[in-house]
Amino acid sequence: MKNLISNILVPGALLLSGISVSAQNPLIQDQFTADPSARVFNGKIYIYPSHDIVPPEGEGRADWFNMEDYHVFSSEDLTNWTDHGVILDQKDVPWADSKAYSMWAPDAIEKGGKYYLYFPTRQKAAKDGEAGFSIGVAIAESPEGPFLPQDQSIEGVKGIDPNVFIDADGQTYLYWSRDKIYGAKLKDNMLELASEPMIFEVPKKGHIEGPWLFERKGTYYLTYPHVANNTERLEYATSDNPLGPFDHRGVIMDESPTGVWTNHHSIVDYKHQWYLFYHHADFSPDFDKLRSIRADSLFFEDNGTIQKVEPTFRGVGIVQANDKIQIDRFSEKSERASIAFNDTENTFEGWHIVLNEPGSWVRFNSVEMEGALEQIDLRFDAKAESTLEVRLDAEDGPLLAEIDFSESSGFKNEKFNIQKFRSGVHDLFFILRKGNLKIDWVRFE
Ligand code: FUB
């Protein structure tokens, strides 16, 4: 973990704005991100996440969440993400404790051509000694910021996890949490409550936070992480009114099997497909306060109920054949195939897939391939003489390549000829026929 921590404390060029990151899940692979609030602005998808960090020595809170700023990321294809850099820092919020490292889950919305960032953080110690979480607003001319914070937090709002919703009639609502979920109307200025906060106790027992409200076909979906058993799972309730009453309807995503305690999500329709954005601790398997955002497709039944989402590594979006295809972020694999970190001291180096038994395979969905491609470039480590088949669309689909590897001593790249094939979006199958092979990534040219 040592190199990983120094990577975070001295981010250098990795965290400059404007860098494009190509990724499956997790979506952002050069820093920790959590609590993704996804929004569609000007035809692009923007994500406003929390930014988990390891704080400088002697600052922040050991063994807890530490966040000092927000970045925003955008994408047009859900595969290539641009980091627009820091849009707000704790030191620039007049009402906040500038050393609290508590810039928790934010949300953003556009109204009248301005962009409003709603964010929680700890307020400066008040005269009565109260220094809990309040929610503030920062305003920008562009979704990419910079966001200018208001002098005061929103009067009458104590809590975390703000979420904003604008109904078809133009009325704006603010939701937030403090063990329960609260909601109220916002004034047209987007800065003040226009109604008394209501409390939504759906369900009545178990910690609940992170509200995200959206409307579909006249139904208002209030969605939230809830601890029903051990850790947070994503659930939802519905109503015909943005302020309820809401009826509990079901589970969107089960508890994480790896014990990550939080989950926090958003749900958006982008180019006629619904997506669930959520988080896990992919790059920090032993410490669940350093998280990473993910996305998977979400589907509704005809009666409006939400189908449960199974988290995947593959995530969403189409990958171009001439980009690095990280097949360890697979869509499906045989039981005996596995993944491993490339460098356990610096997990941001990613993973490789391990095929160590003849017959083991991995499938990677939705690669855009044009027929003129002639070679596959593989980064691999052959632990023995090995043979790999690369097939299109099915385990017994058209053969693209049959590749023999001699034993190697560590990872290296080699290029191999491929057969002719039909242009289009294909699923790729990699099937080990002989030997023992680790593959980091592949690329076509
Ligand atoms: O990121 C800090 C907190 O963890 C969020 O505010 C909660 O929703 C949980 O994800």
GROMACS .gro file of C-alpha atoms and ligand atoms in nm:
model
  455
    1MET     CA    1   0.000   0.000   0.000
    2LYS     CA    2   0.302   0.234   0.050
    3ASN     CA    3   0.349   0.331  -0.316
    4LEU     CA    4  -0.023   0.365  -0.359
    5ILE     CA    5  -0.041   0.618  -0.077
    6SER     CA    6   0.249   0.824  -0.210
    7ASN     CA    7   0.075   0.820  -0.547
    8ILE     CA    8  -0.227   0.981  -0.384
    9LEU     CA    9  -0.039   1.234  -0.174
   10VAL     CA   10   0.180   1.350  -0.461
   11PRO     CA   11  -0.065   1.327  -0.746
   12GLY     CA   12   0.147   1.520  -0.996
   13ALA     CA   13   0.034   1.506  -1.356
   14LEU     CA   14  -0.217   1.232  -1.289
   15LEU     CA   15  -0.469   1.473  -1.140
   16LEU     CA   16  -0.436   1.765  -1.382
   17SER     CA   17  -0.754   1.867  -1.558
   18GLY     CA   18  -0.840   1.767  -1.912
   19ILE     CA   19  -0.680   1.422  -1.904
   20SER     CA   20  -0.883   1.157  -2.081
   21VAL     CA   21  -0.912   0.825  -1.904
   22SER     CA   22  -1.035   0.521  -2.092
   23ALA     CA   23  -1.192   0.272  -1.862
   24GLN     CA   24  -1.450   0.008  -1.789
   25ASN     CA   25  -1.533  -0.044  -1.418
   26PRO     CA   26  -1.415   0.133  -1.220
   27LEU     CA   27  -1.475   0.436  -1.444
   28ILE     CA   28  -1.186   0.645  -1.311
   29GLN     CA   29  -0.858   0.460  -1.277
   30ASP     CA   30  -0.607   0.721  -1.160
   31GLN     CA   31  -0.761   0.844  -0.833
   32PHE     CA   32  -1.028   0.740  -0.581
   33THR     CA   33  -1.384   0.853  -0.648
   34ALA     CA   34  -1.712   0.782  -0.464
   35ASP     CA   35  -2.080   0.884  -0.441
   36PRO     CA   36  -2.128   0.946  -0.816
   37SER     CA   37  -2.402   1.194  -0.905
   38ALA     CA   38  -2.444   1.168  -1.282
   39ARG     CA   39  -2.617   1.440  -1.484
   40VAL     CA   40  -2.676   1.499  -1.854
   41PHE     CA   41  -2.581   1.854  -1.955
   42ASN     CA   42  -2.549   1.974  -2.317
   43GLY     CA   43  -2.563   1.618  -2.455
   44LYS     CA   44  -2.276   1.490  -2.240
   45ILE     CA   45  -2.280   1.292  -1.921
   46TYR     CA   46  -2.114   1.460  -1.623
   47ILE     CA   47  -2.028   1.287  -1.296
   48TYR     CA   48  -1.989   1.483  -0.973
   49PRO     CA   49  -1.834   1.235  -0.727
   50SER     CA   50  -1.674   1.265  -0.386
   51HIS     CA   51  -1.294   1.249  -0.401
   52ASP     CA   52  -1.158   1.010  -0.138
   53ILE     CA   53  -0.796   1.071  -0.043
   54VAL     CA   54  -0.538   0.972   0.215
   55PRO     CA   55  -0.493   1.308   0.394
   56PRO     CA   56  -0.153   1.465   0.463
   57GLU     CA   57   0.020   1.334   0.777
   58GLY     CA   58  -0.144   1.473   1.091
   59GLU     CA   59  -0.455   1.601   0.913
   60GLY     CA   60  -0.803   1.462   0.857
   61ARG     CA   61  -0.930   1.156   1.035
   62ALA     CA   62  -0.749   0.821   1.031
   63ASP     CA   63  -0.961   0.520   0.934
   64TRP     CA   64  -1.245   0.740   0.809
   65PHE     CA   65  -1.354   0.923   0.491
   66ASN     CA   66  -1.126   1.212   0.393
   67MET     CA   67  -1.219   1.448   0.111
   68GLU     CA   68  -1.087   1.799   0.051
   69ASP     CA   69  -1.224   1.887  -0.294
   70TYR     CA   70  -1.442   1.790  -0.588
   71HIS     CA   71  -1.349   1.706  -0.945
   72VAL     CA   72  -1.600   1.669  -1.229
   73PHE     CA   73  -1.567   1.412  -1.507
   74SER     CA   74  -1.746   1.408  -1.843
   75SER     CA   75  -1.796   1.162  -2.126
   76GLU     CA   76  -1.987   1.133  -2.451
   77ASP     CA   77  -1.944   0.758  -2.491
   78LEU     CA   78  -1.932   0.633  -2.129
   79THR     CA   79  -1.590   0.483  -2.207
   80ASN     CA   80  -1.356   0.782  -2.237
   81TRP     CA   81  -1.380   1.013  -1.933
   82THR     CA   82  -1.227   1.358  -1.911
   83ASP     CA   83  -1.122   1.488  -1.571
   84HIS     CA   84  -1.193   1.863  -1.563
   85GLY     CA   85  -0.989   1.904  -1.245
   86VAL     CA   86  -1.080   2.062  -0.912
   87ILE     CA   87  -1.410   2.254  -0.921
   88LEU     CA   88  -1.432   2.339  -0.550
   89ASP     CA   89  -1.193   2.309  -0.255
   90GLN     CA   90  -1.278   2.304   0.117
   91LYS     CA   91  -1.046   2.602   0.178
   92ASP     CA   92  -1.263   2.819  -0.051
   93VAL     CA   93  -1.595   2.762   0.126
   94PRO     CA   94  -1.651   3.065   0.357
   95TRP     CA   95  -1.879   2.887   0.604
   96ALA     CA   96  -1.690   2.556   0.620
   97ASP     CA   97  -1.418   2.418   0.843
   98SER     CA   98  -1.132   2.437   0.591
   99LYS     CA   99  -0.950   2.143   0.752
  100ALA     CA  100  -1.246   1.909   0.799
  101TYR     CA  101  -1.176   1.689   0.492
  102SER     CA  102  -1.553   1.636   0.485
  103MET     CA  103  -1.656   1.735   0.131
  104TRP     CA  104  -1.895   1.440   0.112
  105ALA     CA  105  -2.138   1.337  -0.162
  106PRO     CA  106  -2.240   1.631  -0.387
  107ASP     CA  107  -2.500   1.680  -0.660
  108ALA     CA  108  -2.535   1.936  -0.942
  109ILE     CA  109  -2.820   2.072  -1.151
  110GLU     CA  110  -2.875   2.330  -1.424
  111LYS     CA  111  -3.139   2.602  -1.402
  112GLY     CA  112  -3.172   2.911  -1.622
  113GLY     CA  113  -2.830   2.853  -1.779
  114LYS     CA  114  -2.649   2.839  -1.442
  115TYR     CA  115  -2.508   2.530  -1.276
  116TYR     CA  116  -2.567   2.474  -0.905
  117LEU     CA  117  -2.343   2.241  -0.703
  118TYR     CA  118  -2.498   2.123  -0.374
  119PHE     CA  119  -2.246   1.984  -0.128
  120PRO     CA  120  -2.224   1.891   0.239
  121THR     CA  121  -1.934   1.965   0.467
  122ARG     CA  122  -1.870   2.049   0.830
  123GLN     CA  123  -1.942   2.408   0.920
  124LYS     CA  124  -1.695   2.620   1.118
  125ALA     CA  125  -1.754   2.564   1.491
  126ALA     CA  126  -2.066   2.765   1.572
  127LYS     CA  127  -2.095   2.976   1.894
  128ASP     CA  128  -2.314   2.706   2.047
  129GLY     CA  129  -2.039   2.456   1.975
  130GLU     CA  130  -2.229   2.275   1.705
  131ALA     CA  131  -2.003   2.180   1.417
  132GLY     CA  132  -2.205   1.923   1.227
  133PHE     CA  133  -2.274   1.888   0.859
  134SER     CA  134  -2.454   2.160   0.665
  135ILE     CA  135  -2.529   2.177   0.295
  136GLY     CA  136  -2.410   2.462   0.077
  137VAL     CA  137  -2.448   2.577  -0.282
  138ALA     CA  138  -2.179   2.687  -0.529
  139ILE     CA  139  -2.266   2.839  -0.867
  140ALA     CA  140  -2.095   2.820  -1.207
  141GLU     CA  141  -2.154   2.932  -1.565
  142SER     CA  142  -2.047   2.592  -1.698
  143PRO     CA  143  -2.093   2.233  -1.575
  144GLU     CA  144  -1.714   2.214  -1.563
  145GLY     CA  145  -1.691   2.495  -1.310
  146PRO     CA  146  -1.521   2.666  -1.140
  147PHE     CA  147  -1.801   2.683  -0.882
  148LEU     CA  148  -1.826   2.989  -0.658
  149PRO     CA  149  -1.958   2.901  -0.311
  150GLN     CA  150  -2.222   3.110  -0.134
  151ASP     CA  151  -2.123   3.285   0.190
  152GLN     CA  152  -2.363   3.078   0.401
  153SER     CA  153  -2.496   2.724   0.394
  154ILE     CA  154  -2.867   2.665   0.326
  155GLU     CA  155  -3.073   2.786   0.622
  156GLY     CA  156  -3.269   2.508   0.791
  157VAL     CA  157  -3.074   2.217   0.638
  158LYS     CA  158  -2.855   1.997   0.855
  159GLY     CA  159  -2.724   1.677   0.705
  160ILE     CA  160  -2.540   1.515   0.416
  161ASP     CA  161  -2.595   1.372   0.067
  162PRO     CA  162  -2.789   1.652  -0.108
  163ASN     CA  163  -2.988   1.563  -0.417
  164VAL     CA  164  -3.182   1.808  -0.637
  165PHE     CA  165  -3.472   1.740  -0.867
  166ILE     CA  166  -3.656   1.979  -1.102
  167ASP     CA  167  -4.007   1.868  -1.189
  168ALA     CA  168  -4.173   1.923  -1.528
  169ASP     CA  169  -4.359   2.226  -1.386
  170GLY     CA  170  -4.025   2.392  -1.296
  171GLN     CA  171  -4.051   2.339  -0.919
  172THR     CA  172  -3.717   2.239  -0.764
  173TYR     CA  173  -3.687   2.000  -0.470
  174LEU     CA  174  -3.394   1.936  -0.238
  175TYR     CA  175  -3.349   1.599  -0.067
  176TRP     CA  176  -3.083   1.513   0.190
  177SER     CA  177  -3.019   1.267   0.470
  178ARG     CA  178  -2.940   1.251   0.837
  179ASP     CA  179  -3.014   0.891   0.929
  180LYS     CA  180  -3.350   0.944   0.758
  181ILE     CA  181  -3.434   1.109   0.426
  182TYR     CA  182  -3.560   1.468   0.423
  183GLY     CA  183  -3.712   1.667   0.137
  184ALA     CA  184  -3.842   2.019   0.077
  185LYS     CA  185  -3.921   2.261  -0.204
  186LEU     CA  186  -3.651   2.509  -0.303
  187LYS     CA  187  -3.720   2.872  -0.392
  188ASP     CA  188  -3.656   2.984  -0.752
  189ASN     CA  189  -3.322   3.129  -0.639
  190MET     CA  190  -3.212   2.767  -0.571
  191LEU     CA  191  -3.057   2.883  -0.243
  192GLU     CA  192  -3.338   2.875   0.014
  193LEU     CA  193  -3.601   2.629   0.125
  194ALA     CA  194  -3.954   2.716   0.015
  195SER     CA  195  -4.129   2.465   0.243
  196GLU     CA  196  -4.082   2.294   0.578
  197PRO     CA  197  -3.865   1.979   0.545
  198MET     CA  198  -4.060   1.653   0.536
  199ILE     CA  199  -3.919   1.326   0.666
  200PHE     CA  200  -3.958   1.013   0.451
  201GLU     CA  201  -3.932   0.701   0.663
  202VAL     CA  202  -3.906   0.443   0.390
  203PRO     CA  203  -3.815   0.199   0.539
  204LYS     CA  204  -3.859   0.274   0.910
  205LYS     CA  205  -3.564   0.071   1.044
  206GLY     CA  206  -3.195   0.064   0.954
  207HIS     CA  207  -2.954   0.341   0.855
  208ILE     CA  208  -3.062   0.519   0.537
  209GLU     CA  209  -2.884   0.794   0.339
  210GLY     CA  210  -2.789   0.909  -0.013
  211PRO     CA  211  -3.131   0.994  -0.162
  212TRP     CA  212  -3.160   1.016  -0.541
  213LEU     CA  213  -3.500   1.110  -0.684
  214PHE     CA  214  -3.596   1.082  -1.050
  215GLU     CA  215  -3.918   1.077  -1.249
  216ARG     CA  216  -4.018   0.828  -1.520
  217LYS     CA  217  -4.356   0.810  -1.691
  218GLY     CA  218  -4.526   1.009  -1.416
  219THR     CA  219  -4.384   0.800  -1.131
  220TYR     CA  220  -4.141   0.955  -0.882
  221TYR     CA  221  -3.870   0.709  -0.775
  222LEU     CA  222  -3.702   0.782  -0.441
  223THR     CA  223  -3.390   0.564  -0.433
  224TYR     CA  224  -3.147   0.527  -0.143
  225PRO     CA  225  -2.878   0.313   0.025
  226HIS     CA  226  -3.023   0.131   0.327
  227VAL     CA  227  -2.864  -0.103   0.582
  228ALA     CA  228  -3.124  -0.379   0.605
  229ASN     CA  229  -2.873  -0.642   0.722
  230ASN     CA  230  -2.497  -0.579   0.737
  231THR     CA  231  -2.397  -0.314   0.484
  232GLU     CA  232  -2.573  -0.072   0.249
  233ARG     CA  233  -2.782  -0.201  -0.037
  234LEU     CA  234  -2.963   0.018  -0.290
  235GLU     CA  235  -3.343   0.026  -0.256
  236TYR     CA  236  -3.631   0.231  -0.392
  237ALA     CA  237  -3.980   0.356  -0.321
  238THR     CA  238  -4.230   0.523  -0.553
  239SER     CA  239  -4.499   0.789  -0.539
  240ASP     CA  240  -4.713   1.001  -0.771
  241ASN     CA  241  -4.579   1.313  -0.594
  242PRO     CA  242  -4.216   1.430  -0.549
  243LEU     CA  243  -4.281   1.478  -0.176
  244GLY     CA  244  -4.453   1.144  -0.129
  245PRO     CA  245  -4.595   0.957   0.045
  246PHE     CA  246  -4.363   0.689  -0.094
  247ASP     CA  247  -4.424   0.312  -0.100
  248HIS     CA  248  -4.124   0.086  -0.059
  249ARG     CA  249  -4.085  -0.121  -0.379
  250GLY     CA  250  -3.766  -0.326  -0.367
  251VAL     CA  251  -3.390  -0.366  -0.398
  252ILE     CA  252  -3.192  -0.222  -0.691
  253MET     CA  253  -2.851  -0.362  -0.592
  254ASP     CA  254  -2.770  -0.615  -0.320
  255GLU     CA  255  -2.512  -0.564  -0.047
  256SER     CA  256  -2.155  -0.587  -0.172
  257PRO     CA  257  -2.026  -0.945  -0.136
  258THR     CA  258  -1.684  -0.809  -0.037
  259GLY     CA  259  -1.811  -0.615   0.265
  260VAL     CA  260  -1.765  -0.256   0.141
  261TRP     CA  261  -1.995  -0.081   0.390
  262THR     CA  262  -2.121   0.209   0.178
  263ASN     CA  263  -2.286   0.221  -0.157
  264HIS     CA  264  -2.408   0.548  -0.306
  265HIS     CA  265  -2.562   0.592  -0.645
  266SER     CA  266  -2.743   0.794  -0.908
  267ILE     CA  267  -2.974   0.685  -1.190
  268VAL     CA  268  -2.996   0.865  -1.526
  269ASP     CA  269  -3.131   0.814  -1.876
  270TYR     CA  270  -2.860   0.888  -2.134
  271LYS     CA  271  -2.932   0.846  -2.505
  272HIS     CA  272  -3.238   0.627  -2.430
  273GLN     CA  273  -3.066   0.386  -2.192
  274TRP     CA  274  -3.093   0.403  -1.814
  275TYR     CA  275  -2.773   0.367  -1.610
  276LEU     CA  276  -2.696   0.305  -1.245
  277PHE     CA  277  -2.382   0.480  -1.119
  278TYR     CA  278  -2.255   0.346  -0.785
  279HIS     CA  279  -1.929   0.277  -0.605
  280HIS     CA  280  -1.713  -0.004  -0.475
  281ALA     CA  281  -1.358  -0.022  -0.336
  282ASP     CA  282  -1.187  -0.181  -0.638
  283PHE     CA  283  -0.845  -0.017  -0.590
  284SER     CA  284  -0.853  -0.046  -0.210
  285PRO     CA  285  -0.977  -0.396  -0.126
  286ASP     CA  286  -0.857  -0.375   0.237
  287PHE     CA  287  -0.991  -0.028   0.327
  288ASP     CA  288  -1.343   0.064   0.222
  289LYS     CA  289  -1.304   0.442   0.272
  290LEU     CA  290  -1.107   0.470  -0.055
  291ARG     CA  291  -1.367   0.399  -0.316
  292SER     CA  292  -1.411   0.392  -0.694
  293ILE     CA  293  -1.713   0.475  -0.908
  294ARG     CA  294  -1.875   0.231  -1.146
  295ALA     CA  295  -2.166   0.218  -1.391
  296ASP     CA  296  -2.394  -0.059  -1.513
  297SER     CA  297  -2.707  -0.058  -1.728
  298LEU     CA  298  -3.043  -0.048  -1.553
  299PHE     CA  299  -3.372  -0.179  -1.689
  300PHE     CA  300  -3.739  -0.137  -1.598
  301GLU     CA  301  -4.014  -0.397  -1.621
  302ASP     CA  302  -4.324  -0.298  -1.820
  303ASN     CA  303  -4.505  -0.220  -1.492
  304GLY     CA  304  -4.233   0.030  -1.391
  305THR     CA  305  -4.052  -0.185  -1.135
  306ILE     CA  306  -3.672  -0.175  -1.148
  307GLN     CA  307  -3.484  -0.493  -1.237
  308LYS     CA  308  -3.208  -0.572  -0.989
  309VAL     CA  309  -2.865  -0.467  -1.120
  310GLU     CA  310  -2.578  -0.717  -1.094
  311PRO     CA  311  -2.249  -0.528  -1.061
  312THR     CA  312  -2.004  -0.603  -1.345
  313PHE     CA  313  -1.640  -0.528  -1.418
  314ARG     CA  314  -1.720  -0.466  -1.786
  315GLY     CA  315  -1.956  -0.181  -1.708
  316VAL     CA  316  -2.103   0.011  -2.001
  317GLY     CA  317  -2.010   0.168  -2.335
  318ILE     CA  318  -1.847   0.039  -2.653
  319VAL     CA  319  -1.470  -0.006  -2.659
  320GLN     CA  320  -1.272   0.067  -2.976
  321ALA     CA  321  -1.062  -0.226  -3.104
  322ASN     CA  322  -0.749  -0.010  -3.136
  323ASP     CA  323  -0.767   0.101  -2.770
  324LYS     CA  324  -0.618  -0.112  -2.493
  325ILE     CA  325  -0.890  -0.367  -2.413
  326GLN     CA  326  -0.863  -0.462  -2.047
  327ILE     CA  327  -1.002  -0.813  -2.064
  328ASP     CA  328  -0.960  -0.850  -1.686
  329ARG     CA  329  -1.267  -0.616  -1.678
  330PHE     CA  330  -1.461  -0.905  -1.833
  331SER     CA  331  -1.833  -0.948  -1.903
  332GLU     CA  332  -1.822  -1.317  -1.811
  333LYS     CA  333  -1.561  -1.581  -1.734
  334SER     CA  334  -1.533  -1.953  -1.674
  335GLU     CA  335  -1.528  -2.060  -1.310
  336ARG     CA  336  -1.153  -2.130  -1.295
  337ALA     CA  337  -1.039  -1.803  -1.460
  338SER     CA  338  -0.940  -1.535  -1.208
  339ILE     CA  339  -0.800  -1.182  -1.184
  340ALA     CA  340  -0.500  -1.042  -0.994
  341PHE     CA  341  -0.350  -0.696  -0.941
  342ASN     CA  342  -0.053  -0.612  -1.168
  343ASP     CA  343   0.119  -0.450  -0.869
  344THR     CA  344  -0.023  -0.504  -0.521
  345GLU     CA  345   0.183  -0.203  -0.395
  346ASN     CA  346   0.022   0.028  -0.652
  347THR     CA  347  -0.325  -0.099  -0.735
  348PHE     CA  348  -0.382   0.183  -0.987
  349GLU     CA  349  -0.163  -0.030  -1.218
  350GLY     CA  350  -0.477  -0.238  -1.272
  351TRP     CA  351  -0.534  -0.610  -1.310
  352HIS     CA  352  -0.461  -0.904  -1.540
  353ILE     CA  353  -0.666  -1.214  -1.611
  354VAL     CA  354  -0.527  -1.555  -1.519
  355LEU     CA  355  -0.618  -1.851  -1.745
  356ASN     CA  356  -0.439  -2.142  -1.585
  357GLU     CA  357  -0.636  -2.445  -1.691
  358PRO     CA  358  -0.713  -2.561  -2.049
  359GLY     CA  359  -1.075  -2.477  -2.128
  360SER     CA  360  -1.083  -2.165  -1.909
  361TRP     CA  361  -1.212  -1.858  -2.091
  362VAL     CA  362  -1.311  -1.497  -2.063
  363ARG     CA  363  -1.568  -1.292  -2.262
  364PHE     CA  364  -1.540  -0.916  -2.316
  365ASN     CA  365  -1.850  -0.753  -2.468
  366SER     CA  366  -1.903  -0.479  -2.723
  367VAL     CA  367  -1.580  -0.403  -2.908
  368GLU     CA  368  -1.613  -0.192  -3.224
  369MET     CA  369  -1.401  -0.364  -3.491
  370GLU     CA  370  -1.350  -0.269  -3.853
  371GLY     CA  371  -1.258  -0.542  -4.101
  372ALA     CA  372  -0.920  -0.398  -4.208
  373LEU     CA  373  -0.758  -0.488  -3.874
  374GLU     CA  374  -0.473  -0.738  -3.929
  375GLN     CA  375  -0.303  -0.801  -3.597
  376ILE     CA  376  -0.368  -0.848  -3.228
  377ASP     CA  377  -0.116  -0.699  -2.985
  378LEU     CA  378  -0.119  -0.892  -2.655
  379ARG     CA  379   0.045  -0.808  -2.323
  380PHE     CA  380   0.093  -1.147  -2.163
  381ASP     CA  381   0.300  -1.367  -1.936
  382ALA     CA  382   0.307  -1.734  -2.043
  383LYS     CA  383   0.391  -1.953  -1.747
  384ALA     CA  384   0.431  -2.252  -1.980
  385GLU     CA  385   0.403  -2.325  -2.352
  386SER     CA  386   0.044  -2.219  -2.418
  387THR     CA  387  -0.219  -2.200  -2.690
  388LEU     CA  388  -0.498  -1.940  -2.694
  389GLU     CA  389  -0.795  -1.912  -2.925
  390VAL     CA  390  -0.956  -1.573  -2.987
  391ARG     CA  391  -1.313  -1.606  -3.116
  392LEU     CA  392  -1.592  -1.364  -3.203
  393ASP     CA  393  -1.935  -1.350  -3.037
  394ALA     CA  394  -1.949  -1.704  -2.891
  395GLU     CA  395  -1.722  -1.968  -2.740
  396ASP     CA  396  -1.759  -2.157  -3.071
  397GLY     CA  397  -1.792  -1.842  -3.286
  398PRO     CA  398  -1.567  -1.747  -3.585
  399LEU     CA  399  -1.197  -1.801  -3.509
  400LEU     CA  400  -1.002  -1.475  -3.515
  401ALA     CA  401  -0.665  -1.620  -3.410
  402GLU     CA  402  -0.503  -1.932  -3.273
  403ILE     CA  403  -0.188  -1.825  -3.095
  404ASP     CA  404   0.101  -2.037  -2.965
  405PHE     CA  405   0.316  -1.886  -2.690
  406SER     CA  406   0.652  -2.009  -2.572
  407GLU     CA  407   0.723  -1.974  -2.200
  408SER     CA  408   0.809  -1.613  -2.102
  409SER     CA  409   0.979  -1.465  -1.799
  410GLY     CA  410   0.739  -1.189  -1.699
  411PHE     CA  411   0.495  -0.972  -1.895
  412LYS     CA  412   0.581  -0.873  -2.251
  413ASN     CA  413   0.406  -0.764  -2.571
  414GLU     CA  414   0.385  -0.956  -2.898
  415LYS     CA  415   0.177  -0.909  -3.211
  416PHE     CA  416   0.003  -1.193  -3.397
  417ASN     CA  417  -0.186  -1.206  -3.728
  418ILE     CA  418  -0.564  -1.240  -3.720
  419GLN     CA  419  -0.812  -1.387  -3.972
  420LYS     CA  420  -1.053  -1.178  -4.179
  421PHE     CA  421  -1.382  -1.097  -4.009
  422ARG     CA  422  -1.703  -0.895  -4.050
  423SER     CA  423  -1.690  -0.527  -3.939
  424GLY     CA  424  -1.915  -0.435  -3.647
  425VAL     CA  425  -1.951  -0.449  -3.270
  426HIS     CA  426  -1.837  -0.790  -3.146
  427ASP     CA  427  -1.798  -0.977  -2.820
  428LEU     CA  428  -1.450  -1.124  -2.785
  429PHE     CA  429  -1.383  -1.472  -2.640
  430PHE     CA  430  -1.037  -1.575  -2.520
  431ILE     CA  431  -1.014  -1.952  -2.464
  432LEU     CA  432  -0.705  -2.126  -2.328
  433ARG     CA  433  -0.648  -2.459  -2.507
  434LYS     CA  434  -0.310  -2.547  -2.356
  435GLY     CA  435  -0.075  -2.420  -2.087
  436ASN     CA  436  -0.102  -2.136  -1.838
  437LEU     CA  437  -0.139  -1.771  -1.938
  438LYS     CA  438  -0.181  -1.429  -1.779
  439ILE     CA  439  -0.313  -1.151  -2.005
  440ASP     CA  440  -0.301  -0.783  -1.908
  441TRP     CA  441  -0.462  -0.628  -2.217
  442VAL     CA  442  -0.505  -0.672  -2.592
  443ARG     CA  443  -0.532  -0.423  -2.878
  444PHE     CA  444  -0.597  -0.460  -3.251
  445GLU     CA  445  -0.424  -0.282  -3.539
  446FUB     O1  446  -1.879   0.958   0.104
  446FUB     C1  447  -1.911   0.980   0.236
  446FUB     C2  448  -2.041   0.919   0.270
  446FUB     O2  449  -2.036   0.780   0.251
  446FUB     C3  450  -2.155   0.963   0.183
  446FUB     O3  451  -2.200   1.090   0.212
  446FUB     C4  452  -2.248   0.854   0.212
  446FUB     O4  453  -2.359   0.850   0.126
  446FUB     C5  454  -2.157   0.735   0.197
  446FUB     O5  455  -2.137   0.698   0.065
   0.00000   0.00000   0.00000
